[in-house]
CSV table of C-alpha atoms in Angstrom, one decimal:
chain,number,residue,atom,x,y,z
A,1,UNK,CA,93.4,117.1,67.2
A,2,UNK,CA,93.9,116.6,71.0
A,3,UNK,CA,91.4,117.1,73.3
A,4,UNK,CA,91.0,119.7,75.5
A,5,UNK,CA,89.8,119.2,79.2
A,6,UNK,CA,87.1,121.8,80.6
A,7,UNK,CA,85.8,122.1,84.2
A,8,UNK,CA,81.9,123.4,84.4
A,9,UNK,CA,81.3,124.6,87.9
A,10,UNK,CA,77.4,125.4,88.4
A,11,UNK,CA,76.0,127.2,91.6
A,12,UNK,CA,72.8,128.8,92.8
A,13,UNK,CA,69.8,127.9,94.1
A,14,UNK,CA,68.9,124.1,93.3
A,15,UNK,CA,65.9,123.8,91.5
A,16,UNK,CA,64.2,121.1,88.0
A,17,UNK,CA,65.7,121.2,85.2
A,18,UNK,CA,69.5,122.7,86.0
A,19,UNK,CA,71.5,119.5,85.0
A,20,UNK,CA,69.2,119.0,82.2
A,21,UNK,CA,69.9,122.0,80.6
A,22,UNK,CA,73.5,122.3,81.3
A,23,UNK,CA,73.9,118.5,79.6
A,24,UNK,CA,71.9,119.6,77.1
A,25,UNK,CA,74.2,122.5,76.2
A,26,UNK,CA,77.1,119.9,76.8
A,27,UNK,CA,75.5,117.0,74.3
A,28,UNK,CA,74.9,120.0,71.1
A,29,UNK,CA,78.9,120.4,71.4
A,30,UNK,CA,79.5,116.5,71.3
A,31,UNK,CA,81.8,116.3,74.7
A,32,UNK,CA,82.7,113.0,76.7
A,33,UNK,CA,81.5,113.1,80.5
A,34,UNK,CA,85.3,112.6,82.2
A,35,UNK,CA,83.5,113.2,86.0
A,36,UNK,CA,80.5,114.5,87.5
A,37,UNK,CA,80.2,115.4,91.0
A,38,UNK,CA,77.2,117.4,92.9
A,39,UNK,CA,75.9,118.3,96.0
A,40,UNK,CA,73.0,120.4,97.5
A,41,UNK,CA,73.6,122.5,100.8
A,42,UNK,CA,70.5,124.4,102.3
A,43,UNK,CA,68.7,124.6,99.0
A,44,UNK,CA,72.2,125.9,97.5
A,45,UNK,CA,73.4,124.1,94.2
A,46,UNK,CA,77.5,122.8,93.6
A,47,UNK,CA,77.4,120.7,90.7
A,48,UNK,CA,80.5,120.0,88.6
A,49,UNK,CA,81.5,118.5,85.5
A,50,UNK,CA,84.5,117.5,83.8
A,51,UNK,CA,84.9,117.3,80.0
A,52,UNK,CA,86.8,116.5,77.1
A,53,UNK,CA,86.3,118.0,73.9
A,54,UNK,CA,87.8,118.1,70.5
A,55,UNK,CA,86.3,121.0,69.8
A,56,UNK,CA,86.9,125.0,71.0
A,57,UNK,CA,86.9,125.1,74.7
A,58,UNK,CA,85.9,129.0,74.3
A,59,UNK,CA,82.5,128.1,72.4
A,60,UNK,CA,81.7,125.9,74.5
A,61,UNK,CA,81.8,128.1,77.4
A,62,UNK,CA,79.8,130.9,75.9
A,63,UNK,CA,77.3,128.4,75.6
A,64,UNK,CA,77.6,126.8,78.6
A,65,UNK,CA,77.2,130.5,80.1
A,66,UNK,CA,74.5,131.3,78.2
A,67,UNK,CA,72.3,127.7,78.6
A,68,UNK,CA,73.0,128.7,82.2
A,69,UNK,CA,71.5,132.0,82.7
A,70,UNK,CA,67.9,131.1,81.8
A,71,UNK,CA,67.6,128.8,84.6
A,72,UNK,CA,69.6,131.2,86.7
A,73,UNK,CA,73.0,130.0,87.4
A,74,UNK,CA,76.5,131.1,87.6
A,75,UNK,CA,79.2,129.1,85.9
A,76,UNK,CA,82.5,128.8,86.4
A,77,UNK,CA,84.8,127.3,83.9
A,78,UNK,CA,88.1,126.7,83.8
A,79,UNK,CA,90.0,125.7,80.4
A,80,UNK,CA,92.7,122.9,80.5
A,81,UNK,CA,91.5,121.4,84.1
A,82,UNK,CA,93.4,118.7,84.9
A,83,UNK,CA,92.0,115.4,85.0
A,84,UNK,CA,92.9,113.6,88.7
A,85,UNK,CA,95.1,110.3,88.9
A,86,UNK,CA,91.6,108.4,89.4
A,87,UNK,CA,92.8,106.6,92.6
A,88,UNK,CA,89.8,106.6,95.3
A,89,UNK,CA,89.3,107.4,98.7
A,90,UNK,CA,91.4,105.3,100.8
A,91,UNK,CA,89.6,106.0,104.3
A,92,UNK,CA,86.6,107.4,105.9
A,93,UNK,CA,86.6,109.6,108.7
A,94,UNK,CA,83.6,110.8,110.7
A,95,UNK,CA,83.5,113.3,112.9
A,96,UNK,CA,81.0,113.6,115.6
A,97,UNK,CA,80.1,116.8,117.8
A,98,UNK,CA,77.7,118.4,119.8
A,99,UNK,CA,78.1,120.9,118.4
A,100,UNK,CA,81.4,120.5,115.5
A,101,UNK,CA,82.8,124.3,116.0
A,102,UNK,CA,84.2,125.7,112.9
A,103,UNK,CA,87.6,125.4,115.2
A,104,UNK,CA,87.0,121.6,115.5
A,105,UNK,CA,86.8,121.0,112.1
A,106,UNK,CA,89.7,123.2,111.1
A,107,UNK,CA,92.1,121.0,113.6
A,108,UNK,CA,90.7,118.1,111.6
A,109,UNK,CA,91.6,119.3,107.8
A,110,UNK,CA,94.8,120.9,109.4
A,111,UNK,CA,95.7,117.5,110.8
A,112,UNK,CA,94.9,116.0,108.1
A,113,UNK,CA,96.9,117.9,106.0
A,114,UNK,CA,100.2,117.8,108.2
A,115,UNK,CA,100.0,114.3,107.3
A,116,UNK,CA,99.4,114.7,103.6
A,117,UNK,CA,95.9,113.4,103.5
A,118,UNK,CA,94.0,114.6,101.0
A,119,UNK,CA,89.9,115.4,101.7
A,120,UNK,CA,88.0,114.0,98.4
A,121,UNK,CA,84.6,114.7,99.7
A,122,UNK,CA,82.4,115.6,102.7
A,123,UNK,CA,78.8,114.9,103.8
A,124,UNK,CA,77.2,115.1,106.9
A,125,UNK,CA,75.4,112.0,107.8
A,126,UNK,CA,73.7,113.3,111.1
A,127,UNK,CA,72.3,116.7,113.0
A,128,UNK,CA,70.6,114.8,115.9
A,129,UNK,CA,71.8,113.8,118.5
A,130,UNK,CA,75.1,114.8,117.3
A,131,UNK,CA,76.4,116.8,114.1
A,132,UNK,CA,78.2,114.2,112.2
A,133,UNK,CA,80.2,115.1,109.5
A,134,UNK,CA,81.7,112.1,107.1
A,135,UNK,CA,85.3,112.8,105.1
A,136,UNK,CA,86.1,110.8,102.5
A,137,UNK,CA,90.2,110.7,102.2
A,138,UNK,CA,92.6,109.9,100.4
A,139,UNK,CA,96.4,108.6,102.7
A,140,UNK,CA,99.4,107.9,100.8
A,141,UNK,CA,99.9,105.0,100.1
A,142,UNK,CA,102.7,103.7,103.0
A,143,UNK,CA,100.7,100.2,103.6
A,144,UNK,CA,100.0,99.9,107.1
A,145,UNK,CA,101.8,103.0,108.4
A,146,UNK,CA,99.0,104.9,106.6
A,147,UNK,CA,96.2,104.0,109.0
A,148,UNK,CA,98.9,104.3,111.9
A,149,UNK,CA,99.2,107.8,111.0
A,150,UNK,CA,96.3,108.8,110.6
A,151,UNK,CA,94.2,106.7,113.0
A,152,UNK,CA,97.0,108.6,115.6
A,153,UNK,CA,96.4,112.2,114.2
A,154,UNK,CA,92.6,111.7,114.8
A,155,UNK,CA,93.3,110.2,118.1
A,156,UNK,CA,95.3,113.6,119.1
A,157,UNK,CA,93.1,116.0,117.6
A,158,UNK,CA,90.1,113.9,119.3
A,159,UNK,CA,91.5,114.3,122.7
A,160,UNK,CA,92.3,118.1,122.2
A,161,UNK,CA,89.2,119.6,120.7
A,162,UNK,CA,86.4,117.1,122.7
A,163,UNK,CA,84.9,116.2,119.4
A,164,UNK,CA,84.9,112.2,118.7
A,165,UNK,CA,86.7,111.1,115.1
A,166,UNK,CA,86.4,107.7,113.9
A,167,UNK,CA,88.7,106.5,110.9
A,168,UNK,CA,88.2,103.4,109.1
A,169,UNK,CA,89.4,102.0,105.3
A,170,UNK,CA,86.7,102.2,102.7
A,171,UNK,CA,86.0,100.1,100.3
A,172,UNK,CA,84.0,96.6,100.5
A,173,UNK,CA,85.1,95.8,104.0
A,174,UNK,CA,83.6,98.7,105.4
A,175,UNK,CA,80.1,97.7,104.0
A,176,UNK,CA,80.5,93.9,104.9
A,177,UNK,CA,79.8,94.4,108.7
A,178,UNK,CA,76.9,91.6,109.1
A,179,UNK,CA,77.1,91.2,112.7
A,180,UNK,CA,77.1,93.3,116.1
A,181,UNK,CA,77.9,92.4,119.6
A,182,UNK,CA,76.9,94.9,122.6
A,183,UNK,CA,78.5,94.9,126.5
A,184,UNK,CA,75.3,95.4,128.7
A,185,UNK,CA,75.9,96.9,131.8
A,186,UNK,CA,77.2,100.4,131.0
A,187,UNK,CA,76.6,99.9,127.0
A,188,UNK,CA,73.0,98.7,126.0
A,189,UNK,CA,71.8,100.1,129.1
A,190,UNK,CA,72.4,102.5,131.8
A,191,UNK,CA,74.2,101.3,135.1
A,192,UNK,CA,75.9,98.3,136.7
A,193,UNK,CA,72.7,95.4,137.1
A,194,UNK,CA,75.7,94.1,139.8
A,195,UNK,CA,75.2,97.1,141.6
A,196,UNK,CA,71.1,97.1,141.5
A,197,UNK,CA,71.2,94.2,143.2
A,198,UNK,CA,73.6,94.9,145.5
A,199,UNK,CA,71.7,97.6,146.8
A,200,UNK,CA,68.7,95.2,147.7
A,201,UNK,CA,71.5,93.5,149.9
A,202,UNK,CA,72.8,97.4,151.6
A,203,UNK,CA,76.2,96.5,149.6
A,204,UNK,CA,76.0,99.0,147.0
A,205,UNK,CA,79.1,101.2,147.5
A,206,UNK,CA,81.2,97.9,148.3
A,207,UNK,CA,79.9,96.2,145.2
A,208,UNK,CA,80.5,99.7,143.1
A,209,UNK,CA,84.1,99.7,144.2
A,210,UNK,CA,85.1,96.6,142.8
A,211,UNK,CA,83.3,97.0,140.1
A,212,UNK,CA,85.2,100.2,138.8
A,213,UNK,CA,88.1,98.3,139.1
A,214,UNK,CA,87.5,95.4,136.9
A,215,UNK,CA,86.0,97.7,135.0
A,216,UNK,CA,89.7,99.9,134.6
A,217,UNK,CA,91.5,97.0,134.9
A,218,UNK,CA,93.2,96.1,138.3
A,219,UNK,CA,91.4,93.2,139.1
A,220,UNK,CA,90.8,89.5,137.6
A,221,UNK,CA,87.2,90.1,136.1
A,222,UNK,CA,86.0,86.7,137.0
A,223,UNK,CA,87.4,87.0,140.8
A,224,UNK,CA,85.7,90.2,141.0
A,225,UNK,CA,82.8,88.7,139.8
A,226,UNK,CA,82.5,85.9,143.1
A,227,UNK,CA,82.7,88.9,145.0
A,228,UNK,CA,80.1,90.9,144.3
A,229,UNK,CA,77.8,87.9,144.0
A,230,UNK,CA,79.3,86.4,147.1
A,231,UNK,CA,76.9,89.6,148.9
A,232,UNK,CA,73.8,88.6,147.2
A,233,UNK,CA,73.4,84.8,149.0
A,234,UNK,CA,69.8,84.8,150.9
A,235,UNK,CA,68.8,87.7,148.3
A,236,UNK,CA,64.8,86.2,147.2
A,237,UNK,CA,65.1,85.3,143.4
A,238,UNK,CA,62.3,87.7,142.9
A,239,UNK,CA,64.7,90.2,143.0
A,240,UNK,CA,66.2,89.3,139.2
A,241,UNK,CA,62.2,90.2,137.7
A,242,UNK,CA,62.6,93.5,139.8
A,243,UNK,CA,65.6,95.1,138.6
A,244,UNK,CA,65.1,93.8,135.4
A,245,UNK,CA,62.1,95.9,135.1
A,246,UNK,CA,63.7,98.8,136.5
A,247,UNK,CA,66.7,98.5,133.4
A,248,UNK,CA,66.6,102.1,131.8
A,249,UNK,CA,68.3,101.7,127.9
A,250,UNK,CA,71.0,104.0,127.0
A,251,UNK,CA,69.1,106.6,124.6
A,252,UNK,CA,69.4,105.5,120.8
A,253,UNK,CA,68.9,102.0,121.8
A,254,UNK,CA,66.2,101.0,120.3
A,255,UNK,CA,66.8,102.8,117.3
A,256,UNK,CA,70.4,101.2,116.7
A,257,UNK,CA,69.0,97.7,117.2
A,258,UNK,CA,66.1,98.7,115.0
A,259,UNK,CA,67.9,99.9,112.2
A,260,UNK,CA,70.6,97.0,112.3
A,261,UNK,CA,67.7,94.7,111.9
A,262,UNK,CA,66.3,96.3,109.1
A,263,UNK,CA,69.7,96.4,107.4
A,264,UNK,CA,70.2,92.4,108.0
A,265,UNK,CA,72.6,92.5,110.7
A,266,UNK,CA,72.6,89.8,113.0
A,267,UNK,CA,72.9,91.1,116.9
A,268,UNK,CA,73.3,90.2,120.4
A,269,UNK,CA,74.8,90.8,123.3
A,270,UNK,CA,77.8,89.3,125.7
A,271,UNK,CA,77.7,89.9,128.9
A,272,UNK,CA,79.2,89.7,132.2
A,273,UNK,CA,75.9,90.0,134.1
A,274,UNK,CA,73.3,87.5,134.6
A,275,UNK,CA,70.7,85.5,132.0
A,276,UNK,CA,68.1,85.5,134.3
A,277,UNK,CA,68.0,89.4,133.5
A,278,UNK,CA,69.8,89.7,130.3
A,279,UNK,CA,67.2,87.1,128.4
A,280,UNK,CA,64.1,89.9,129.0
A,281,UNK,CA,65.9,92.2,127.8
A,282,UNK,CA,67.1,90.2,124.6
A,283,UNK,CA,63.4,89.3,124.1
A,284,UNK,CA,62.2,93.0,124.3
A,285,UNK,CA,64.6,94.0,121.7
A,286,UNK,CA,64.2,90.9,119.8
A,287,UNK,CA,68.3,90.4,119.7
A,288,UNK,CA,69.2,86.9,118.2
A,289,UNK,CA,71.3,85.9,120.8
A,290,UNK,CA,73.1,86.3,124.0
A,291,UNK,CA,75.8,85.2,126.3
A,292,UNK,CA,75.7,85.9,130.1
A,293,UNK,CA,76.5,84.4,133.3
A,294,UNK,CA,73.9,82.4,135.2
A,295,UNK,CA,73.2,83.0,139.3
A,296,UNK,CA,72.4,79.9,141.0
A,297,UNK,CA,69.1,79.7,142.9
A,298,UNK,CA,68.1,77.7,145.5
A,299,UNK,CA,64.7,77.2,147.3
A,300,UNK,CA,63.7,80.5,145.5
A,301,UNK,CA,66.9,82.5,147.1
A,302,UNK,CA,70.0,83.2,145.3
A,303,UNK,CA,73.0,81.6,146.8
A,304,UNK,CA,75.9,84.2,146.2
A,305,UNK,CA,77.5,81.8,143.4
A,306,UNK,CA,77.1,81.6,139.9
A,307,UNK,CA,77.0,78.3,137.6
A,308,UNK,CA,79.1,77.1,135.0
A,309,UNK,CA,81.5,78.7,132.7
A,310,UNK,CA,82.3,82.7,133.8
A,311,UNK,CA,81.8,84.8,130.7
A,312,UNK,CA,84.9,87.1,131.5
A,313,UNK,CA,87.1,88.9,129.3
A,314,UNK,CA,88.5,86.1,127.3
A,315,UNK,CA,85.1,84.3,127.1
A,316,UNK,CA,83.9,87.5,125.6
A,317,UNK,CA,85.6,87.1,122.9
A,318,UNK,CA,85.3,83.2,122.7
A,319,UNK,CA,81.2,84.0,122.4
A,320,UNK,CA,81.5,86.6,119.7
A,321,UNK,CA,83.7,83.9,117.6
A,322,UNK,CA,81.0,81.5,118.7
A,323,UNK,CA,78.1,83.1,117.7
A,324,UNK,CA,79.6,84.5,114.5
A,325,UNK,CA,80.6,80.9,113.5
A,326,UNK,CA,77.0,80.1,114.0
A,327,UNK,CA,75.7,83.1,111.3
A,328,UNK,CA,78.6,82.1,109.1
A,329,UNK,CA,79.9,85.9,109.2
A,330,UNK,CA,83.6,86.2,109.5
A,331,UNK,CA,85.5,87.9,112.3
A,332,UNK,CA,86.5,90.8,110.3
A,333,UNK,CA,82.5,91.3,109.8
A,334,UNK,CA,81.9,92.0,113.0
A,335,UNK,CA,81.3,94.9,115.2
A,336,UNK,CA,81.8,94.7,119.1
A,337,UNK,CA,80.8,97.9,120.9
A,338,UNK,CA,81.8,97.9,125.1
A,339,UNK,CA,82.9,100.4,127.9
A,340,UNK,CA,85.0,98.1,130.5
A,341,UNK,CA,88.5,96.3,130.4
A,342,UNK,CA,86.8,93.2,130.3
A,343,UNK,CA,85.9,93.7,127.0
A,344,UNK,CA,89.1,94.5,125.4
A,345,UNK,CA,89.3,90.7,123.9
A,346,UNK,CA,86.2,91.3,122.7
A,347,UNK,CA,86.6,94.4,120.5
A,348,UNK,CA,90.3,93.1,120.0
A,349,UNK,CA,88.8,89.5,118.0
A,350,UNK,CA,86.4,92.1,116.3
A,351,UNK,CA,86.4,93.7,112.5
A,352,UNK,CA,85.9,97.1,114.5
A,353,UNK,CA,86.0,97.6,117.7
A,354,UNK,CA,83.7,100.3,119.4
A,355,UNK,CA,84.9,101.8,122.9
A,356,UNK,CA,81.8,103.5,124.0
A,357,UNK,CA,82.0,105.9,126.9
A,358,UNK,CA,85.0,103.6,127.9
A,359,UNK,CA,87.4,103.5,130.6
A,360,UNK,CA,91.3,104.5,129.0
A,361,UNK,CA,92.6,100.9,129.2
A,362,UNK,CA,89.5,100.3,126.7
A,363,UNK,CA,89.9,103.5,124.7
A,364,UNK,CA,93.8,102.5,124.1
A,365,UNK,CA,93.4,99.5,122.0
A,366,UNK,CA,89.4,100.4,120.2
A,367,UNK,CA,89.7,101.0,116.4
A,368,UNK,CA,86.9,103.9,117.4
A,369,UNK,CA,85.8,105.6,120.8
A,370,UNK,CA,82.8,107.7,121.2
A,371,UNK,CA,82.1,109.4,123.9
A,372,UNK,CA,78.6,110.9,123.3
A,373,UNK,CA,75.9,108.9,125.8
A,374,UNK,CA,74.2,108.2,122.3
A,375,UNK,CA,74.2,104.8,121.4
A,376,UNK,CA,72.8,105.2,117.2
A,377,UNK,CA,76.5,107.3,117.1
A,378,UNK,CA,77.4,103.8,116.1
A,379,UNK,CA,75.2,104.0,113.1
A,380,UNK,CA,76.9,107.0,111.9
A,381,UNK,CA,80.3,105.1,112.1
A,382,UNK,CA,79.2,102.2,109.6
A,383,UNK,CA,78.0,104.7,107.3
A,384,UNK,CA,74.0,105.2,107.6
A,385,UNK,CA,72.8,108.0,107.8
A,386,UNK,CA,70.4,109.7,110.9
A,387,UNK,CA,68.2,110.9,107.0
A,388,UNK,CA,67.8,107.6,106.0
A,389,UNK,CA,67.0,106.3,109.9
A,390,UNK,CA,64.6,108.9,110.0
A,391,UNK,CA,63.0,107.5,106.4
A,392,UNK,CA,62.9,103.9,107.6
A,393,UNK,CA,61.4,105.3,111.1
A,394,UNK,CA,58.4,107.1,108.5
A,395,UNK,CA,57.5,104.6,106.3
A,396,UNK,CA,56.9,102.1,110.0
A,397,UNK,CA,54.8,104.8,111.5
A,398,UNK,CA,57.8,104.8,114.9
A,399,UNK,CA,57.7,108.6,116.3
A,400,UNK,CA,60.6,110.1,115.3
A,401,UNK,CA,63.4,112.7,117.3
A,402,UNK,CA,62.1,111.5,120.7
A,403,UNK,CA,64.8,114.0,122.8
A,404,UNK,CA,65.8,110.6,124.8
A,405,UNK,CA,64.9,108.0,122.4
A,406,UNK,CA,65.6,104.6,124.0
């Protein structure tokens, strides 16, 4: 006798005891378990299961229905369900709002589906600061024309609706990220350190010029640098302990390097500023290491030059391979996250790149850009979940939902 394939669709309000009475009813009738699937929304109850039996499909429904009812439940079942081809999600793609409109997500399934990507699940994996919403999908299967597609449909649909979507592959890679490189200025924190102590020299606006165009692009990065350090020569060396108590973290700092740690991540940051600031602020967020440029000093006064090797756009992304040789993590196990042209080499030499409130000439060639001023949106990107942050935060006693948590 061939088997017959029966899909059990149970709703209402969740509650003990509903799949143990609906498996119950399922084990008296002797079926095999083909798929299970279930999820809870606002207390409400979706919980579906696949079966094969030898037996008659009908009497098993009347029980089914019947097992059902004294717990409270409507079933639905559907005789001669097709069992799927198996295959799993090839993708992820989160979505990331403040708010995600019911017309946001509808250009996302719709552009999806122009493309012929199947949705296989959805979660949300945040409601503060951001609504994220995670889709697992399912491209067809066109090799590496599959994540040009689709990274380009998100991309489009991104830019229309104002709501950021990041798209990655699933599967092992995905949950191999071990390592994560932040930009400073811009990034980790809030504001140009160049430009903080430029303003102790009355060269702010001159300094801020040329630094929004390194920053986009139309100038060398490391003649820009001489230039705006050029101003500060007869500048006290004092001033490096001021502004780098005055540094104001970009909110979700904390908690991003926080969780990364507790998650075994190795972190850091590269920078085109200056150790003499950057190495109190990798000791107050106990980063495990850091690359920066170094100011000279001279009878306690800077001199307007700096020392040694520039760390500029290529030396970016000769420190990331540096430092994740020394961990023993592999490229494509890293994470870079930046917001200035000078870092494209470093997102580029990256697993993923992360353009984070970026200029365009960064946006164009990120794997992701978000463009909330949150920086734990990158923890929603590798997968975790502001629920389990929130757990972690708990069990260590650290005040939780802090409106600018930094």
């Amino acid at each position: 006798m061939n088997a017959n394939t029966v899909l059990i669709t149970v709703t209402g309000k969740d509650k003990p005891g509903v799949t143990s009475v609906l498996f119950a009813a399922l084990t008296r009738h002797g079926v095999d378990i083909v798929d299970v699937e279930q999820v809870v929304i606002r207390g409400r109850l979706v919980l579906g299961v696949l079966v094969a039996t030898e037996h008659d499909p009908e009497q098993l429904q009347e029980a089914v229905e019947q097992a059902m009812a004294t717990v409270g439940m409507t079933v639905d079942v559907a005789i001669g369900a097709e069992d799927g081809d198996g295959n799993p999600s090839t993708h992820v793609v989160v979505v990331l709002g403040q708010p995600v409109t019911a017309r946001n997500f509808s250009a996302v399934a719709r552009g999806l589906a122009e493309i012929n990507v199947n949705i296989d699940s959805i979660r949300r994996v945040a409601d503060y600061p951001v609504t994220g919403l995670e889709l697992q999908v399912s491209a067809p299967d066109t090799g590496e024309d599959s994540d040009d597609a689709l990274t380009s449909a998100m991309a489009d649909i991104a830019a229309r609706t104002g709501v950021d979507v990041a798209v990655e592959r699933t599967g092992l890679s995905r949950r191999a990220k071990r390592l994560v490189v932040f930009d400073v200025d811009s990034t980790l924190i809030q504001g140009e350190v160049i430009e903080m102590l430029a303003e102790r020299a009355g060269c702010a606006q001159e300094v801020r010029e040329v630094t929004e165009a390194a920053m986009r692009g139309e100038l060398d990065f490391a003649e820009s640098l001489r230039q705006r350090v050029a101003v500060l020569a007869g500048l006290p060396a004092t001033v490096l302990d001021e502004v780098a108590a005055e540094l104001e973290l970009t909110p979700g700092a904390r908690t991003t390097i926080r969780t990364l740690r507790r998650l075994g991540f190795h972190t850091g940051v590269v920078s085109g500023g200056f150790t003499q600031i950057i190495d109190q602020l990798v000791d107050e967020l106990g980063l495990d290491f850091s690359a920066a440029n170094e100011l000279e000093i001279v009878d306690g006064k800077l001199t307007g030059r700096v020392i040694g090797e520039i760390v500029d756009r290529p030396g970016k992304a000769k420190a990331l391979r540096r430092f994740a040789e020394s961990f023993g993590v592999p490229a494509a196990q890293c994470v870079a996250v930046g917001d200035g042209a000078n870092d494209i080499d470093m997102l580029s030499a990256a697993g993923l790149g992360v353009a984070f409130n970026a200029k365009p000439a960064l946006r164009e060639v990120a794997d992701t850009a978000l463009s909330y001023p949150f920086l734990d949106t990158v923890l929603f990107v590798l997968g975790v979940t502001r629920a389990e942050i929130e757990a972690a935060d708990a069990e260590d006693g650290v005040l939780r939902r802090v409106p600018l948590d930094v």
